[in-house]
Structure formats: structure tokens, C-alpha cells
XYZ file of C-alpha atoms in Angstrom:
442
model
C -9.023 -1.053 34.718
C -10.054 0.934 31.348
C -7.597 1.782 28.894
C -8.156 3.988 25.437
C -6.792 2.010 22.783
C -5.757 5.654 21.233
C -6.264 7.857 23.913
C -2.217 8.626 24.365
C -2.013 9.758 20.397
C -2.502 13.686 21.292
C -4.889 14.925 23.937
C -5.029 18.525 25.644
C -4.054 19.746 29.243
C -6.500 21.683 31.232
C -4.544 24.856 30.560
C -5.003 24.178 26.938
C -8.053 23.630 27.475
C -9.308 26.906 29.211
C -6.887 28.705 26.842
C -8.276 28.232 23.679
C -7.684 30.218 20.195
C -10.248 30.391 17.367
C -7.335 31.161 15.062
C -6.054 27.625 16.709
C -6.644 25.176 13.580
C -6.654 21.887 16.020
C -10.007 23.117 17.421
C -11.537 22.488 13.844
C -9.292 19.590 13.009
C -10.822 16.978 15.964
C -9.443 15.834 19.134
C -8.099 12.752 18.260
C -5.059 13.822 16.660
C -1.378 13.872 17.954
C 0.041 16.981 18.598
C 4.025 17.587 17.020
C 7.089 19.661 18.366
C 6.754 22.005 15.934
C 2.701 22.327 17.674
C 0.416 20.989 14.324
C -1.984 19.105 15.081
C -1.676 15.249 13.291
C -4.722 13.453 12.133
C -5.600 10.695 9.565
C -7.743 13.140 8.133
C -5.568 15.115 7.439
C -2.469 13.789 6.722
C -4.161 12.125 3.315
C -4.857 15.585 2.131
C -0.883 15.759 1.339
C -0.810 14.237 -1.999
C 2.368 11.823 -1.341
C 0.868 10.464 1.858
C -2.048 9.501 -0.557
C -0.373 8.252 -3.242
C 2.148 6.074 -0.763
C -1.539 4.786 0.962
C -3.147 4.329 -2.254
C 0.082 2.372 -3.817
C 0.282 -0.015 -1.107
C -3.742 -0.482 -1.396
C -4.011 -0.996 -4.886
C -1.079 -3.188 -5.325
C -2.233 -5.889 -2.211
C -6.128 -5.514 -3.322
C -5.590 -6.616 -6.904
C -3.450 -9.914 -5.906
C -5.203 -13.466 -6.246
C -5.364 -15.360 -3.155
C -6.914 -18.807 -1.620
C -6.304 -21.196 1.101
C -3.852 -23.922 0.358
C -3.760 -27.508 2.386
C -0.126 -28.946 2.569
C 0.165 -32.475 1.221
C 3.724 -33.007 1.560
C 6.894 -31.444 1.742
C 6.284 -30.796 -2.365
C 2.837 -30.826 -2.830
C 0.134 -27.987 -2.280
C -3.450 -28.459 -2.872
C -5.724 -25.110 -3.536
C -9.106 -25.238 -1.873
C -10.899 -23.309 -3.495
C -14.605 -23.158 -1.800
C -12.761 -22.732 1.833
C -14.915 -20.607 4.256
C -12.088 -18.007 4.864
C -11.108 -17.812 1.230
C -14.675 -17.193 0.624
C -15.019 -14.650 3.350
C -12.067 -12.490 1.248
C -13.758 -12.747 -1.762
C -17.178 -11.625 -0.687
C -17.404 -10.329 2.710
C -20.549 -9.127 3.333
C -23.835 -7.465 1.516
C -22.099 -3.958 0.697
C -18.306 -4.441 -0.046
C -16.628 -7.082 -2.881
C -13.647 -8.576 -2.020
C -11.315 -5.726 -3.358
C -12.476 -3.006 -1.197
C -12.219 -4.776 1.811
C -8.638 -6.488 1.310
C -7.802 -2.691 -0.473
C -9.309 -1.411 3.345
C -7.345 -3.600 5.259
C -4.461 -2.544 3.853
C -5.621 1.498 4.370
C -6.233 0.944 7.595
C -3.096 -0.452 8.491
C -1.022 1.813 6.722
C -2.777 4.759 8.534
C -3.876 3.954 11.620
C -1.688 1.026 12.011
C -4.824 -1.059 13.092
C -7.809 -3.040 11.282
C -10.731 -4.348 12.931
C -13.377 -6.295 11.183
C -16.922 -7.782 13.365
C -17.389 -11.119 12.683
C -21.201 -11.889 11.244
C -22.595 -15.449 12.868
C -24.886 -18.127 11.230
C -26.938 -20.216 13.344
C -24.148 -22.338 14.382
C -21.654 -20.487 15.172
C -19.866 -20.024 12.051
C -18.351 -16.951 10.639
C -19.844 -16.213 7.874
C -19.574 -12.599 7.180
C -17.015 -9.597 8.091
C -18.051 -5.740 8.339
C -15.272 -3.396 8.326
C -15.292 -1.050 12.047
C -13.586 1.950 12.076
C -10.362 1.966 13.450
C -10.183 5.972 14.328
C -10.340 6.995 18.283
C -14.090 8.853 17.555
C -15.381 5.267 16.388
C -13.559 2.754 18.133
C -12.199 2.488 21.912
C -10.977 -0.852 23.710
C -11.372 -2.073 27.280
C -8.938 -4.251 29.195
C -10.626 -5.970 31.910
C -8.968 -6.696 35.629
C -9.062 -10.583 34.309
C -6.718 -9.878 31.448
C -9.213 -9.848 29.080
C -10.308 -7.218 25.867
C -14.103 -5.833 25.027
C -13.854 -3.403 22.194
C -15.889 -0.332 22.376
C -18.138 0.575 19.307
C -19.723 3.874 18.405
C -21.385 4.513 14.755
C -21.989 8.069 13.213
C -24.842 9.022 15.568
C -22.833 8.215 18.840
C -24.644 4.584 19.739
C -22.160 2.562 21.258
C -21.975 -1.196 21.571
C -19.867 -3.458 23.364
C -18.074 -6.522 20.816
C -16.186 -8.912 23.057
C -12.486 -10.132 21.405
C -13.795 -12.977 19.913
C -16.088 -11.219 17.547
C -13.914 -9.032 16.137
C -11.096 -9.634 13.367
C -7.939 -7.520 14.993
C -4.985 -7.362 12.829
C -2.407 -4.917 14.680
C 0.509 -3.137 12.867
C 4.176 -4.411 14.528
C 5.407 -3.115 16.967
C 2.141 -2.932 19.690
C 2.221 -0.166 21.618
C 0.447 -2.000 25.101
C 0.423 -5.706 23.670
C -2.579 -4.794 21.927
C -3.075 -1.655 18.864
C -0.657 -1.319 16.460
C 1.892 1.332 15.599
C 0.090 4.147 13.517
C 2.970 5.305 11.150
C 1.130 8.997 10.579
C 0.212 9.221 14.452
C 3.474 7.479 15.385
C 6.656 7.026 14.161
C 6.109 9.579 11.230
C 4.139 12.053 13.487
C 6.871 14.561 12.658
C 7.503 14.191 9.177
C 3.785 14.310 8.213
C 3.605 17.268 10.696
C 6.231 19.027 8.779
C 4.347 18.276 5.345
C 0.795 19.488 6.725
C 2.835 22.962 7.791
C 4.576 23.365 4.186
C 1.290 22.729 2.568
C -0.172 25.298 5.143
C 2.887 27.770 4.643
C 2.523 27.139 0.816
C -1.592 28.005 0.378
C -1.154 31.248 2.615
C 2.028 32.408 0.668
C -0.379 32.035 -2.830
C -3.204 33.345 -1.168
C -1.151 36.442 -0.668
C -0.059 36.289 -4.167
C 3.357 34.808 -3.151
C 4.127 38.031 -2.037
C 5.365 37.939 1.943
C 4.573 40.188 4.763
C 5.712 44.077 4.845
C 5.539 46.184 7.730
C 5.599 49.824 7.591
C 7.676 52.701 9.633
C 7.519 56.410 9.398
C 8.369 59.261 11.738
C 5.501 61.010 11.727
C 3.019 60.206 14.389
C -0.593 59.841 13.857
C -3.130 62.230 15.703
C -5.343 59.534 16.643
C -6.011 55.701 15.808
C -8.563 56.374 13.411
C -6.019 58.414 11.150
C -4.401 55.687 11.534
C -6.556 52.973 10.480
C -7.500 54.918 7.496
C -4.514 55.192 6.659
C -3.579 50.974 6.597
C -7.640 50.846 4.890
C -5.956 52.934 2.039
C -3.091 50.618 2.126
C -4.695 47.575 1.988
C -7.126 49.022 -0.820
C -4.374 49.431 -3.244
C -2.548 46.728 -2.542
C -4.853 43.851 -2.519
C -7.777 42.576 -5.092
C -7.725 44.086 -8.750
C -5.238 47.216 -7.203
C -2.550 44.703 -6.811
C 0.747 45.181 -8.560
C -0.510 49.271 -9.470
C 1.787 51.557 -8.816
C 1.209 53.625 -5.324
C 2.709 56.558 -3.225
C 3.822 56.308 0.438
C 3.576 59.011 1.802
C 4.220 60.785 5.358
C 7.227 59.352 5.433
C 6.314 55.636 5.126
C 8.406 52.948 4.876
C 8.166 49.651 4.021
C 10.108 46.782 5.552
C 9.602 43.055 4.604
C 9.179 40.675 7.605
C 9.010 36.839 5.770
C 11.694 35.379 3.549
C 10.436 34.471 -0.326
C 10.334 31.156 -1.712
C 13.525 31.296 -3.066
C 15.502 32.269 0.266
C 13.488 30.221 1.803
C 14.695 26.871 -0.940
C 10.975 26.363 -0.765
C 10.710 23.969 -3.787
C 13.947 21.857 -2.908
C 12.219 21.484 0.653
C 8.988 20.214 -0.557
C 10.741 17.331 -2.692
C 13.467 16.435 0.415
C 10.239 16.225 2.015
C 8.174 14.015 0.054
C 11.336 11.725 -0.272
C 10.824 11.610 3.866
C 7.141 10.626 3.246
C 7.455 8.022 1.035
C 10.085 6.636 3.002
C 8.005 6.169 5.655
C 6.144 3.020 3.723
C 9.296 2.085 1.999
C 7.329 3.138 -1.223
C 10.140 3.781 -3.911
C 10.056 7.510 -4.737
C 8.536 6.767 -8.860
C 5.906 4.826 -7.270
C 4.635 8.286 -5.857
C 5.394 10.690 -9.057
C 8.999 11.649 -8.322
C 10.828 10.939 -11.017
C 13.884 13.668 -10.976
C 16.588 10.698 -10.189
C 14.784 7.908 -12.005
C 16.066 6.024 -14.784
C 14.710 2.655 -16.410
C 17.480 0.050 -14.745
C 16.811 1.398 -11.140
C 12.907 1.291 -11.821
C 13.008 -1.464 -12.066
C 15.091 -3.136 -9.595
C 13.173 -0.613 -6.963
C 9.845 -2.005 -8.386
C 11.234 -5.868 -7.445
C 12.298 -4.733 -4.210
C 8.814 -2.927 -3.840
C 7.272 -6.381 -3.661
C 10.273 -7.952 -1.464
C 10.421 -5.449 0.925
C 7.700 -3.150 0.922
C 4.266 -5.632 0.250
C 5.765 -8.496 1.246
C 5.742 -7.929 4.881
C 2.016 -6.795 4.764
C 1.117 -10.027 3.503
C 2.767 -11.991 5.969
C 0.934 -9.921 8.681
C -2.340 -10.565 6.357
C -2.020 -14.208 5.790
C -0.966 -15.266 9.039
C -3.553 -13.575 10.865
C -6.104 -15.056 8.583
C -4.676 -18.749 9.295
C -4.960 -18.324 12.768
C -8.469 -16.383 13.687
C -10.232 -17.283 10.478
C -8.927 -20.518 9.843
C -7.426 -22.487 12.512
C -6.921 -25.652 10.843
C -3.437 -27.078 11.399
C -2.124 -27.575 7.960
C -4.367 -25.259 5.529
C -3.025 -21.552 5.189
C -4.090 -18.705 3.326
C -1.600 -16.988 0.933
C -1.635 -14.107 -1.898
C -0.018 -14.557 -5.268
C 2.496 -12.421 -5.731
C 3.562 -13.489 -9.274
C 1.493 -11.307 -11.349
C 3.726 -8.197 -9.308
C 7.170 -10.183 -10.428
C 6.867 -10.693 -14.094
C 8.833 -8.950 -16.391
C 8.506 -7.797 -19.994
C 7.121 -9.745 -22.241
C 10.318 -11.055 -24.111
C 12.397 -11.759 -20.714
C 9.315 -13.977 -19.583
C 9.375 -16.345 -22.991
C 13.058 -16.654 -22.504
C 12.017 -17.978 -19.445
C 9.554 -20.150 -20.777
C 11.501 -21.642 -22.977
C 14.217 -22.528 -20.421
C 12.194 -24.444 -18.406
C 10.587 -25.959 -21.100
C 13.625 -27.151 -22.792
C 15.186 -28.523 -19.968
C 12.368 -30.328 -18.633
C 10.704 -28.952 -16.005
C 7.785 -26.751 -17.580
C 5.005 -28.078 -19.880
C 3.285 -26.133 -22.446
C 0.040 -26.215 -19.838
C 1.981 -25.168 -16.997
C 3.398 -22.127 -19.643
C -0.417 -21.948 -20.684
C -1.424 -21.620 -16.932
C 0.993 -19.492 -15.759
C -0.167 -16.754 -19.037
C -3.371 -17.404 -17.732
C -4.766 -19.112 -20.836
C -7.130 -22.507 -21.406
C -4.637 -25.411 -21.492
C -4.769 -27.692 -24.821
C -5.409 -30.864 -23.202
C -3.774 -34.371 -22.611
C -1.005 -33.697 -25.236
C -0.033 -30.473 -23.223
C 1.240 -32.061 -20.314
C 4.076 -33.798 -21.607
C 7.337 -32.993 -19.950
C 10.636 -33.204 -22.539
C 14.032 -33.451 -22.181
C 17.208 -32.917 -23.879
C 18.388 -36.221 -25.998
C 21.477 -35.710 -25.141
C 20.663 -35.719 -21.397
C 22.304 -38.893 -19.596
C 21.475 -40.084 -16.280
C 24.491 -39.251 -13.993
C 27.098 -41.732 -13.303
C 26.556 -43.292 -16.724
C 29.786 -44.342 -18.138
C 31.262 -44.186 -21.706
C 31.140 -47.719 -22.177
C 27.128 -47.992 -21.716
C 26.532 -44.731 -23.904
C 28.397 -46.084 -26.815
C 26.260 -49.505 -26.277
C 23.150 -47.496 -26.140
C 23.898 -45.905 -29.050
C 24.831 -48.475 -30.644
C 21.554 -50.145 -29.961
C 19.665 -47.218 -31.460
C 21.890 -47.592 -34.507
C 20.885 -51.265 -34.845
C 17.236 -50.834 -34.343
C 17.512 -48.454 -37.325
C 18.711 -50.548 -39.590
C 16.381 -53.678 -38.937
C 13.433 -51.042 -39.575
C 14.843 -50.145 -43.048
C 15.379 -53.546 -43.668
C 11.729 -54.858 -42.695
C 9.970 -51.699 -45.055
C 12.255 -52.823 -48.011
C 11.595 -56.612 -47.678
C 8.406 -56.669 -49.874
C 8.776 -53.568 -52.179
C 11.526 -54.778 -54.263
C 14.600 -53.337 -51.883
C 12.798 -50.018 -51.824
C 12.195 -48.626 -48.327
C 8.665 -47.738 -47.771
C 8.833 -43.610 -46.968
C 6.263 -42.902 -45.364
C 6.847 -45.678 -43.016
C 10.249 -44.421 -42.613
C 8.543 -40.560 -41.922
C 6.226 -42.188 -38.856
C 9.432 -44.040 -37.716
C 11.052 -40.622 -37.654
């Protein structure tokens, strides 16, 4: 049994097929797209030439690419250890010969925003190791799965000049999108479940470049009595027309004449609420990432308190999820180690302005549970040694439980201990207390 892991996204019937129409843009657009109710053709391609399904794409990318990550081994219940020289956190970092670390982690998170799939060949030393990762193309042209009568998957690989190879599950890196379509690709969210929104966009950009084209000036049709006396009258006559009314003759005044009539047969972009439909429908877009609308350029309804409570719940709701899928799949198929995991940091997306995060500081450093290194580490700056790791607390701070009884004798004890020091730096200096004995002391 042979399935297409994206054959079901929008092919043709034969009657399509044998029908076809060179004014028909799907015939120049590629076969693998998904065809809409409203019949526009739905591709990757070009769905990214709206400019708020790039931006969303390119928000998501950016923001996951530029995060720090490692692999981690779990200690205890409180302690984490980094490891830094692990295999798979090296793989991340440098993939392969062509590609640093950011373009591939800022490609894994393309390709899973788009197509709702990534898929990465594993590179082999000598024993068996992985040691590199090359990006494959997810897109039905490139990439094709087979599932085999004993249950099991042999991916399908064809490069620019149509050579095809067979890569068997195990050497290739497959991270689907949630939900999976037949237990295997991943939900595409332009071919999928925002097929029709994106459809919807690529006809209002259409509608829009063909209404400017036509200097924003919709369709007439013309009616007159009179009949012609043959066709070629009457093509001469809509020549003429066209003459005056297009090119440099635009907007010059003209005569109808036999009895002509104009009629207009479109609505303008005002009837039509042209402009308040393009931003309802870039809202739609965006929505289909969960990318807050500011993070894409609309800013008509922003203001700087829900900024930036959208741009915390950005990395909650919108990234966080993506790195789950990330992470996990890279502790199980590129780790495998029961008790080391892979993880981004996130931190560097959570911090706030620069005055809120002292505040912060100086919380936890007053009450006992920051150090000036761990403030020094977490501003990513050199730490200033031994006498940086000291941990204070409050002097007032008592142990709980501790009664009135034992703070007044501890106090007291203090008050005694104070008074035998003055004594012992006067003894000697004729009953004058030595000061700068008195400064150390303090």
C-alpha cells in the first residue's frame, strides 16, 4: 500500500483536467496546492507573498531561532546540570557544512508553521552516530512518503533535477505539526485549517492589483440603440474607446457618441468597504498563529499596557507550544537518554524594562535568595569572584517558631559581647577605646 504524504491537499479531476483555461492562474501556480470554495488555488508559495502571512511566519521564526538552548541532565528533584558539549546540543548549534545553527532552528520553525511538517536526513559517522542534519524539503514536489503493508514508513526524496532517493524512517528527523492527519504528516495551517482564510487574502490581493492596474477605476459597459453595420464598425469603434480611455488619454475629456451609454458593472472600493476588509482580514491571518495583531504591523487598537501583556502571552501561548513540540522531539530521536533533555531559554523573551528588572533584583537579593553573581549571570555579565556568591539575609529575619524569650536572650548576648570588646580595646590605652578596632568590629 502507497500513500502521498500530501497528495489529498488539492489535486484535479479528469474533467478539470481535459478542461483547462490559460486565463486559469492554478495552471501557473503548481499542482500541489489546495484548491478553496471560493476556487483559488492555495500554495506555500504563495500564501507568503501576502505580507501578514510573512510577517506572522517570520515572527514566530525569528523569535524561536534567536533563543539559547542546551541539553540539561536532571540531578535531583532541584538540581539541573547543563551539558554543554552534548552531541544533540551540538547538532543545533552547527548542523552541517552550509547552515549555522540559526537558520536551521529559524527553518524548523518555517517549516512547521507552513507546511505543518519538518524533515531533516540524518548524516552518519563510521559508527553509527548522528553527526550531522540536512534540512529536506517538506513541499509535495520534493518530498513523498510510503507506508509499507508491514506498518512501516520509507520517505520518498526528489532534489531540483527530479532524482529521487529512498530514506528509510530511521534516517530522517520528522517533527509533525499536531493534529496528524493519517498518524503520520502534520496539519499544514495555510493548506489546512486556514486554507480559506489565506484563500480569501490571495483573492483581495488579486482583486486589489487588478483594481490599480485599471487605475482604481471599475468596469463600464456600454449600450446604445443604434446598431452597428458590421463587427468591424464595431470593433473600431471599442479601439477608439479604449484609445482614449487608457495610457496617457486617461482622465481627458471624450464624446460618446451614437447614442452610447455607459453603465458601470463592479462596485468601487468604497462600496465595496475594501480597506476595512483587508484589516478584518489580516486580523483572521494572524490569528491563525496566535501572533498578536502589533507583532504583524497593526497597530489601530494598540496601546502600551495591552502590548505588553499580548507580548507575555506571545511567549505563553503562542512560542511556547512550538518548543515543547521542538524539545521533546529532540529528547526522544536525537537524544534518547533517560534523564538528559533538551530545552530553549525563554528568559531573554520575558524580561521587562530595565527598571522593573532591578526592582527585581533587588528583591531577591535582599531577601536572600539571589547573589550578586547569580544577578551578574542572569545580565549576562563576568561574575566578580568568590566574594560574589554570598547569599544575605535580613537581620531581623528569625527562624520560625522562635519564641520571645530566646530573641531577647540572643539579643542580649549580642549586647554583652559588645561591651567586653569595648572593654578589651580600652584596657591598655588609658580607658580610650581603640577606633579603628572598634570600625573592623563594626
Amino acid at each position: 500500500m502507497m500513500g502521498w504524504l500530501w497528495g489529498d491537499r488539492g489535486g484535479l479531476s479528469a474533467s478539470d483536467m481535459t478542461q483547462r483555461d490559460a486565463g486559469d492562474d492554478r495552471w501557473f501556480t503548481g499542482m500541489s496546492g489546495a484548491r478553496s470554495e471560493i476556487d483559488v488555488t492555495v500554495t506555500v508559495k504563495r500564501a507568503r507573498q501576502i505580507p501578514v502571512v510573512r510577517s506572522a511566519l517570520k515572527c514566530l521564526a525569528d523569535s524561536v531561532a534567536g533563543l539559547e538552548h542546551g541539553a540539561f541532565r536532571k540531578i535531583s528533584a532541584t538540581k539541573v546540570e547543563r551539558i554543554d558539549d552534548h552531541p544533540a546540543a551540538m547538532l543545533l548549534q552547527d548542523p552541517n557544512e552550509d547552515r549555522t545553527g540559526f537558520e536551521f532552528v529559524y527553518q524548523i520553525v518555517d517549516d512547521l508553521a507552513a507546511h505543518g511538517d519538518f524533515l531533516a536526513e540524518r548524516i552518519f559517522d563510521n559508527m553509527g552516530q548522528t553527526v550531522g542534519l540536512r534540512r529536506l524539503d517538506p513541499s509535495p514536489e520534493r518530498m513523498t512518503v510510503e507506508e509499507l503493508p508491514d506498518g512501516s514508513v520509507r520517505f520518498a526524496v526528489r532534489d531540483r533535477w527530479g532524482r529521487e532517493r529512498k530514506l528509510l524512517r530511521d534516517e530522517v528527523w520528522h517533527i509533525p505539526l499536531p493534529p496528524l492527519l493519517d498518524g503520520i504528516r502534520g496539519t499544514s495551517p495555510i493548506l489546512e485549517d486556514g486554507r480559506e482564510a489565506v484563500a480569501v487574502g490571495i483573492a483581495l490581493q488579486r482583486y486589489a492589483n487588478i483594481l490599480f492596474t485599471n487605475d482604481a477605476t471599475p468596469p463600464y459597459a456600454l449600450s446604445t440603440d443604434s446598431h452597428f453595420r458590421d463587427e468591424e464598425s464595431r470593433k473600431n469603434m471599442l479601439d477608439a474607446i479604449r484609445k482614449w480611455a487608457t495610457g496617457r488619454n486617461r482622465h481627458t475629456p471624450s464624446l460618446l457618441e451614437y447614442g452610447l451609454k455607459p453603465h458601470r458593472m463592479g462596485l468601487t472600493a468604497e462600496e465595496a468597504q475594501f480597506l476595512e476588509t483587508r484589516k478584518e482580514l489580516w486580523i483572521d491571518l494572524a490569528r491563525i498563529w496566535r501572533v498578536p495583531p502589533h507583532k504583524v504591523g497593526l497597530l489601530d487598537k494598540a496601546t502600551f499596557s495591552n502590548i505588553e501583556h499580548q507580548s507575555l502571552e506571545f511567549v505563553t501561548d503562542t512560542l511556547r507550544p512550538i518548543l515543547e513540540l521542538i524539545e521533546r522531539s529532540v529528547t526522544k530521536h536525537l537524544i534518547g537518554v533517560p534523564g538528559v533533555y533538551f530545552e530553549f531559554n525563554v528568559e531573554t523573551l520575558l524580561r521587562g524594562d530595565l527598571e522593573a528588572r532591578y526592582k527585581a533584583y533587588a528583591l531577591g537579593r535582599q531577601w536572600g535568595w539571589l547573589s550578586v553573581n547569580d544577578v551578574l549571570a542572569l545580565e549576562k555579565r563576568n561574575s566578580i569572584g568568590p566574594a560574589g556568591d554570598r547569599y544575605v539575609e535580613p537581620l531581623n529575619m528569625v527562624p520560625v517558631g522562635t519564641g520571645t524569650s530566646e530573641r531577647e536572650r540572643d539579643s542580649q548576648e549580642s549586647i554583652n559581647r559588645s561591651i567586653s570588646f569595648l572593654r578589651a580595646s580600652a584596657g591598655g590605652s588609658r580607658g580610650r577605646p581603640r577606633l579603628e578596632l572598634v570600625k573592623d568590629a563594626a
